[in-house]
Coordinates of C-alpha atoms in Angstrom, one line a residue:
X1 CA 2.2 70.9 81.3
X2 CA 3.8 70.9 84.5
X3 CA 0.7 71.6 86.6
X4 CA -0.6 68.6 85.0
X5 CA 2.2 66.5 86.2
X6 CA 1.9 67.7 89.7
X7 CA -1.5 66.7 89.5
X8 CA -1.0 63.3 88.2
X9 CA 1.4 62.7 91.5
X10 CA -1.3 63.9 93.7
X11 CA 0.8 67.2 94.2
X12 CA -1.0 70.6 95.7
X13 CA -0.1 73.3 93.3
X14 CA 0.1 75.9 95.6
X15 CA 0.8 79.4 93.6
X16 CA 2.0 81.0 90.5
X17 CA 5.1 83.2 91.9
X18 CA 6.2 85.2 88.6
X19 CA 7.4 82.5 86.3
X20 CA 7.7 79.7 88.9
X21 CA 5.0 77.2 90.6
X22 CA 5.0 76.2 94.1
X23 CA 3.6 72.8 95.1
X24 CA 4.1 70.4 97.4
X25 CA 2.4 67.1 99.0
X26 CA 1.6 66.5 102.7
X27 CA -1.3 67.6 104.8
X28 CA -4.4 66.5 105.3
X29 CA -5.7 66.5 102.0
X30 CA -3.5 63.6 101.0
X31 CA -2.5 60.3 102.4
X32 CA 0.6 59.0 103.1
X33 CA 4.1 59.5 105.3
X34 CA 6.8 61.9 104.6
X35 CA 8.9 59.4 102.6
X36 CA 6.3 58.7 100.2
X37 CA 5.5 62.8 99.8
X38 CA 9.1 63.2 99.1
X39 CA 9.2 60.6 96.5
X40 CA 6.2 61.7 94.7
X41 CA 7.9 65.2 94.4
X42 CA 11.0 63.7 92.9
X43 CA 9.2 61.8 90.7
X44 CA 6.9 65.0 89.9
X45 CA 10.4 66.8 89.2
X46 CA 11.5 64.1 86.8
X47 CA 8.4 63.8 84.9
X48 CA 7.5 67.6 84.5
X49 CA 11.5 68.4 83.2
X50 CA 10.2 65.7 80.7
X51 CA 7.1 67.4 79.8
X52 CA 8.7 70.6 79.3
X53 CA 11.5 69.0 77.1
X54 CA 8.5 67.3 75.4
X55 CA 6.7 70.7 74.8
X56 CA 9.5 72.1 72.9
X57 CA 8.3 75.8 73.9
X58 CA 11.2 78.2 72.8
X59 CA 10.9 80.1 75.4
X60 CA 10.4 77.3 78.4
X61 CA 12.7 74.4 77.5
X62 CA 14.1 74.3 81.0
X63 CA 13.1 74.8 85.0
X64 CA 15.0 75.1 88.3
X65 CA 14.0 73.1 90.9
X66 CA 14.7 72.9 94.6
X67 CA 13.2 70.9 97.0
X68 CA 13.2 70.4 100.7
X69 CA 11.8 68.0 102.6
X70 CA 10.6 67.6 106.3
X71 CA 9.2 65.1 108.8
X72 CA 6.8 67.5 109.8
X73 CA 5.3 71.0 108.5
X74 CA 2.6 73.5 108.8
X75 CA 0.3 73.1 106.3
X76 CA -3.3 74.0 106.0
X77 CA -5.4 77.0 105.8
X78 CA -3.7 80.2 106.8
X79 CA -4.8 84.1 106.3
X80 CA -7.8 85.8 107.8
X81 CA -11.7 86.2 107.0
X82 CA -10.9 88.2 104.0
X83 CA -8.0 85.9 102.9
X84 CA -7.4 82.6 103.2
X85 CA -5.0 80.2 101.4
X86 CA -4.2 76.6 101.8
X87 CA -0.6 76.3 101.7
X88 CA 2.6 75.2 103.8
X89 CA 4.7 77.6 106.1
X90 CA 8.1 76.8 107.5
X91 CA 11.9 76.5 107.3
X92 CA 11.6 73.8 104.6
X93 CA 9.4 76.1 102.4
X94 CA 12.5 79.2 102.5
X95 CA 15.0 76.3 102.2
X96 CA 13.4 75.0 99.1
X97 CA 13.4 78.5 97.6
X98 CA 16.9 79.0 98.7
X99 CA 17.9 76.1 96.8
X100 CA 15.8 76.6 93.4
X101 CA 18.0 80.3 93.1
X102 CA 21.1 78.5 93.9
X103 CA 20.6 76.2 90.7
X104 CA 22.1 78.9 88.6
X105 CA 25.1 79.2 90.7
X106 CA 26.3 75.6 90.2
X107 CA 24.8 75.3 86.9
X108 CA 22.1 72.7 87.8
X109 CA 19.0 71.9 87.1
X110 CA 17.9 70.7 90.8
X111 CA 19.1 70.9 94.1
X112 CA 17.9 69.1 97.0
X113 CA 18.1 69.0 100.7
X114 CA 19.9 65.8 102.5
X115 CA 16.7 64.5 104.0
X116 CA 15.0 64.4 100.3
X117 CA 17.6 62.4 98.9
X118 CA 17.8 60.2 102.2
X119 CA 14.3 60.1 101.3
X120 CA 14.8 59.1 97.5
X121 CA 18.1 58.2 96.7
X122 CA 17.0 54.2 95.9
X123 CA 14.4 55.2 93.5
X124 CA 14.8 53.8 90.3
X125 CA 16.0 55.4 87.3
X126 CA 17.6 58.3 89.1
X127 CA 21.3 59.3 89.8
X128 CA 22.3 61.7 92.3
X129 CA 25.1 63.8 92.8
X130 CA 26.5 65.3 95.9
X131 CA 27.0 69.0 95.5
X132 CA 28.5 69.7 98.9
X133 CA 27.5 72.2 102.0
X134 CA 26.1 75.2 101.3
X135 CA 25.5 78.4 103.4
X136 CA 21.8 79.6 102.7
X137 CA 20.4 82.9 104.1
X138 CA 18.5 82.3 107.1
X139 CA 20.4 79.1 108.4
X140 CA 23.2 79.3 110.6
X141 CA 24.4 75.7 109.8
X142 CA 25.6 74.8 106.3
X143 CA 23.3 72.5 104.4
X144 CA 24.3 69.2 102.7
X145 CA 22.6 69.5 98.8
X146 CA 22.4 67.0 95.8
X147 CA 21.6 67.5 91.9
X148 CA 18.9 64.7 90.9
X149 CA 19.4 63.6 87.4
X150 CA 17.1 61.2 85.3
X151 CA 18.9 58.3 83.8
X152 CA 16.7 57.9 80.9
X153 CA 17.2 61.4 79.8
X154 CA 20.7 62.3 80.8
X155 CA 22.6 59.6 79.1
X156 CA 25.8 58.3 81.0
X157 CA 26.2 59.6 84.0
X158 CA 29.4 57.4 85.1
X159 CA 31.2 60.8 85.9
X160 CA 29.0 61.7 89.1
X161 CA 30.9 58.7 90.9
X162 CA 34.4 60.6 89.7
X163 CA 32.8 63.8 91.2
X164 CA 31.7 62.3 94.4
X165 CA 34.9 60.8 95.0
X166 CA 36.9 64.0 94.4
X167 CA 34.2 66.1 96.5
X168 CA 35.3 63.6 99.5
X169 CA 39.0 64.0 98.8
X170 CA 37.9 67.8 98.9
X171 CA 36.2 68.2 102.2
X172 CA 39.0 66.2 103.4
X173 CA 41.1 68.7 102.8
X174 CA 43.2 66.3 100.3
X175 CA 43.3 69.2 97.2
X176 CA 45.9 67.2 95.1
X177 CA 43.9 63.8 95.4
X178 CA 40.7 65.6 94.6
X179 CA 42.2 67.6 91.7

């Protein structure tokens, strides 16, 4: 069901890695701007989570999703004459994998980089919660991350505003106000 949703949003299903699906949008096989690509990925994320819940399979009830966008990436056919693969390579692919792995640490289903948030925060029906800055393997600087919620599936998300206010106080070292 997840692959079908990704195909409906015109994502490229790259590969299956254990119980993971690696999909992306971009390159010369699809039209669109980086913002349009990011928005399709975010819409596919929400639709995939809905489809999985609707499937109601006892073994596959939830996903962990990491996403990272870039203005440009290496997308194409890579390999040798014996083994070729149409794929995406680069820093943002590694970041997306690190964010997916960080979901458990933050108790989140989704984590996206700030660049994705900037391109997609105005999509209707979604709420974004800033998590803060994290250190990820392979990067020298901290990465600001956001959790994505489907308003329809989650119900009252007003608590995210309180969380965001507390996070701002915390980042400014105003700990009693943050509490």
